[in-house]
Amino acid sequence: MPEKLLVAGGVAAGLSAASAAKRLKKDMEVIVFEKSEWISYGACSIPYFVSDIIKKPEDLVVIPPEKFEKERDIRIKLLHEVVEIDPEARTLKVKNLREDKDLVYSYDYLVIGTGALATRPPIPGSHLEKIFTLRTLTDGIAIKNTIHEESPSRAVIVGGGYIGLEMAEAFHERGLQVTIIEMLDHILGTMDDEICQEVEAELDHHGVKLYKSTTVKSFEGSNGKVSK
């Protein structure tokens, strides 16, 4: 029996590990589980997808599932979420989200490549609808669909780091009035002051409002949706 590698997570880390394993041991059975519908996509380009410079989510996918299976002999299980690991029995419990069915897979080797999670700060009202985080392509699709379906006129971004500024550009491209709220006295994390000043001047030039040294106290809304 060939050895079996199971991989939880189908973006950069998980698929790199799966591909490396097949190069080292061509007869190894490799299965990748991804709880979303998307694998192997360029996450850094999601703001450009939201801005509509990139039109379709498929355009962010580097290698589609069929190519992994046909050319690399790596099985891809989309909409399969790893929900439990039993290291003693060397098994994974996996939920098939499409069929709402629990499955159990045995393994010889296991890689967890699920990445980080976007955090929602413990601010009152953060559970309201239309408050988004941006970490995955699924997140980007939800934001883009909301812009397309509801035609909002304003967007508030909590956090003036790299992703926040990329999203400010994306929302501006879509014609929204943009406000950035940053709790520190500067944007862009550890970037030098002179660079931050250049970026702030560019934000001001494009009509983006920036509030530094400012914290969000609460989110408020009606009918379950945020409004202010």
Coordinates of C-alpha atoms in Angstrom, one line a residue:
M1 CA 0.0 0.0 0.0
P2 CA 1.4 3.4 -0.9
E3 CA 1.8 6.0 1.9
K4 CA -1.0 8.6 2.2
L5 CA -0.6 12.3 2.8
L6 CA -3.7 14.4 3.8
V7 CA -3.6 18.2 3.5
A8 CA -6.0 20.6 5.2
G9 CA -6.1 23.8 3.2
G10 CA -5.9 24.3 -0.5
V11 CA -4.2 27.7 -1.0
A12 CA -0.5 28.4 -1.2
A13 CA 1.0 26.5 1.8
G14 CA -1.2 23.4 1.5
L15 CA -0.8 23.0 -2.3
S16 CA 3.0 23.7 -2.1
A17 CA 3.3 20.9 0.4
A18 CA 1.2 18.5 -1.6
S19 CA 3.2 19.2 -4.8
A20 CA 6.5 18.8 -3.0
A21 CA 5.4 15.5 -1.5
K22 CA 4.5 14.1 -5.0
R23 CA 7.9 15.2 -6.3
L24 CA 9.7 13.4 -3.5
K25 CA 7.5 10.3 -3.6
K26 CA 5.6 9.9 -6.9
D27 CA 3.7 6.8 -5.7
M28 CA 2.4 8.6 -2.5
E29 CA -1.4 9.2 -2.4
V30 CA -2.1 12.9 -1.7
I31 CA -5.5 14.3 -0.9
V32 CA -6.1 18.1 -0.3
F33 CA -9.2 19.2 1.6
E34 CA -10.5 22.8 1.0
K35 CA -13.6 24.1 2.7
S36 CA -14.3 26.8 0.1
E37 CA -14.9 26.5 -3.6
W38 CA -11.5 27.9 -4.5
I39 CA -8.0 26.7 -4.4
S40 CA -4.6 28.0 -5.6
Y41 CA -5.6 31.7 -6.0
G42 CA -3.6 34.9 -5.6
A43 CA -4.9 36.3 -2.4
C44 CA -2.9 39.5 -2.7
S45 CA -4.9 40.3 -5.8
I46 CA -8.4 40.1 -4.1
P47 CA -8.7 44.0 -3.8
Y48 CA -8.2 44.3 -7.5
F49 CA -11.0 41.8 -8.0
V50 CA -13.2 43.9 -5.7
S51 CA -12.3 47.0 -7.7
D52 CA -13.3 45.1 -10.9
I53 CA -9.9 45.5 -12.5
I54 CA -10.0 41.6 -12.3
K55 CA -13.4 40.6 -13.5
K56 CA -14.0 37.0 -12.5
P57 CA -12.8 35.0 -9.5
E58 CA -11.6 32.3 -11.8
D59 CA -9.0 34.8 -13.1
L60 CA -7.3 34.7 -9.7
V61 CA -6.9 30.9 -9.8
V62 CA -3.3 29.9 -10.7
I63 CA -3.9 26.2 -11.2
P64 CA -7.4 24.8 -11.3
P65 CA -8.4 21.5 -9.5
E66 CA -8.5 19.5 -12.7
K67 CA -4.9 20.3 -13.5
F68 CA -3.7 19.3 -10.1
E69 CA -5.5 15.9 -10.5
K70 CA -4.5 15.3 -14.1
E71 CA -1.0 16.6 -14.2
R72 CA 0.2 16.1 -10.6
D73 CA -2.0 13.2 -9.4
I74 CA -3.2 15.2 -6.4
R75 CA -6.8 14.7 -5.5
I76 CA -8.7 17.9 -4.6
K77 CA -11.7 17.9 -2.4
L78 CA -13.5 21.2 -2.6
L79 CA -16.2 22.1 0.0
H80 CA -14.7 19.6 2.4
E81 CA -13.9 21.0 5.9
V82 CA -11.6 19.2 8.3
V83 CA -13.4 19.3 11.6
E84 CA -11.5 16.8 13.8
I85 CA -8.0 15.2 14.0
D86 CA -7.3 12.0 15.9
P87 CA -3.5 11.8 16.0
E88 CA -3.5 8.5 17.8
A89 CA -5.7 6.8 15.3
R90 CA -4.1 8.9 12.5
T91 CA -7.5 9.8 11.1
L92 CA -9.3 13.0 10.0
K93 CA -13.0 13.7 10.3
V94 CA -14.0 15.7 7.3
K95 CA -17.4 17.3 6.6
N96 CA -18.6 17.2 3.0
L97 CA -20.3 20.6 3.0
R98 CA -22.1 20.0 -0.3
E99 CA -23.8 16.9 1.0
D100 CA -23.7 17.7 4.7
K101 CA -22.0 14.3 5.3
D102 CA -19.2 13.4 7.7
L103 CA -16.4 11.3 6.4
V104 CA -13.3 9.7 8.0
Y105 CA -9.9 9.4 6.2
S106 CA -6.8 7.7 7.5
Y107 CA -3.3 9.1 6.9
D108 CA 0.4 8.4 7.2
Y109 CA 1.3 12.1 7.1
L110 CA -0.7 15.2 7.7
V111 CA -0.1 18.8 6.7
I112 CA -2.2 21.6 8.2
G113 CA -2.0 24.6 5.8
T114 CA -5.2 26.5 6.7
G115 CA -3.5 29.9 7.1
A116 CA -4.7 32.6 9.5
L117 CA -8.1 33.9 10.3
A118 CA -9.3 37.4 9.9
T119 CA -10.2 38.8 13.4
R120 CA -13.2 40.8 14.3
P121 CA -12.3 43.0 17.3
P122 CA -14.7 42.7 20.3
I123 CA -16.6 45.8 19.4
P124 CA -20.4 46.0 20.1
G125 CA -22.3 45.4 17.0
S126 CA -19.5 43.7 15.1
H127 CA -21.9 40.8 14.3
L128 CA -24.1 43.0 12.1
E129 CA -24.5 42.2 8.4
K130 CA -22.5 44.2 5.9
I131 CA -19.5 44.2 8.1
F132 CA -16.9 42.3 6.2
T133 CA -13.4 40.9 6.8
L134 CA -11.1 40.2 3.9
R135 CA -8.9 37.1 4.0
T136 CA -10.2 34.7 1.4
L137 CA -11.5 34.8 -2.1
T138 CA -14.9 33.9 -0.7
D139 CA -14.7 37.2 1.4
G140 CA -13.8 39.1 -1.7
I141 CA -16.8 37.6 -3.6
A142 CA -19.2 38.6 -0.8
I143 CA -17.9 42.2 -0.9
K144 CA -18.1 42.5 -4.7
N145 CA -21.5 41.0 -4.8
T146 CA -22.8 43.5 -2.2
I147 CA -21.4 46.4 -4.2
H148 CA -23.0 45.0 -7.4
E149 CA -26.4 44.2 -5.8
E150 CA -26.9 47.0 -3.4
S151 CA -24.9 49.9 -4.9
P152 CA -23.7 51.4 -1.6
S153 CA -22.4 54.9 -1.7
R154 CA -20.0 54.9 1.3
A155 CA -17.5 52.5 2.9
V156 CA -15.7 52.7 6.2
I157 CA -12.4 50.7 6.6
V158 CA -11.2 50.0 10.1
G159 CA -7.4 49.8 10.0
G160 CA -5.0 51.7 7.8
G161 CA -2.5 48.9 7.1
Y162 CA -1.6 47.5 3.7
I163 CA -4.9 45.6 3.1
G164 CA -6.9 48.5 4.4
L165 CA -5.3 50.9 1.9
E166 CA -5.6 48.5 -0.9
M167 CA -9.3 48.2 -0.2
A168 CA -9.6 52.0 0.0
E169 CA -8.3 52.1 -3.5
A170 CA -10.6 49.4 -4.6
F171 CA -13.7 51.1 -3.1
H172 CA -12.6 54.4 -4.6
E173 CA -12.4 52.8 -8.0
R174 CA -16.0 51.6 -7.5
G175 CA -17.1 55.1 -6.8
L176 CA -17.7 54.9 -3.1
Q177 CA -16.9 57.6 -0.6
V178 CA -14.2 56.1 1.6
T179 CA -13.3 56.7 5.2
I180 CA -10.3 55.0 7.0
I181 CA -10.2 54.8 10.8
E182 CA -6.8 54.0 12.3
M183 CA -6.2 53.6 16.0
L184 CA -2.5 54.4 15.7
D185 CA -1.0 57.9 15.0
H186 CA 0.2 56.7 11.6
I187 CA -0.8 54.4 8.7
L188 CA 1.1 51.5 7.1
G189 CA 2.4 49.9 10.2
T190 CA 6.2 50.3 10.5
M191 CA 6.7 52.3 7.3
D192 CA 8.9 55.4 7.5
D193 CA 7.1 58.7 8.3
E194 CA 8.1 60.3 5.0
I195 CA 6.5 57.5 3.0
C196 CA 3.3 57.6 5.2
Q197 CA 3.1 61.3 4.5
E198 CA 3.3 60.7 0.8
V199 CA 0.5 58.1 1.0
E200 CA -1.7 60.3 3.2
A201 CA -1.3 63.2 0.7
E202 CA -2.4 60.8 -2.1
L203 CA -5.4 59.7 0.0
D204 CA -6.4 63.3 0.5
H205 CA -6.0 64.0 -3.2
H206 CA -8.5 61.3 -4.0
G207 CA -11.0 62.5 -1.3
V208 CA -10.4 59.6 1.1
K209 CA -11.1 60.7 4.7
L210 CA -8.5 59.5 7.2
Y211 CA -8.9 59.6 11.0
K212 CA -5.8 58.6 12.9
S213 CA -5.5 58.0 16.7
T214 CA -9.2 57.1 16.5
T215 CA -10.9 54.0 17.8
V216 CA -14.2 52.5 16.9
K217 CA -16.5 52.3 19.9
S218 CA -19.5 50.5 18.4
F219 CA -21.3 49.5 15.2
E220 CA -25.0 50.4 15.0
G221 CA -27.7 49.4 12.6
S222 CA -31.3 48.3 12.0
N223 CA -32.9 45.1 10.8
G224 CA -29.6 43.3 11.5
K225 CA -27.6 45.4 9.1
V226 CA -24.9 48.0 10.0
S227 CA -25.7 51.6 9.2
K228 CA -23.2 53.7 11.2

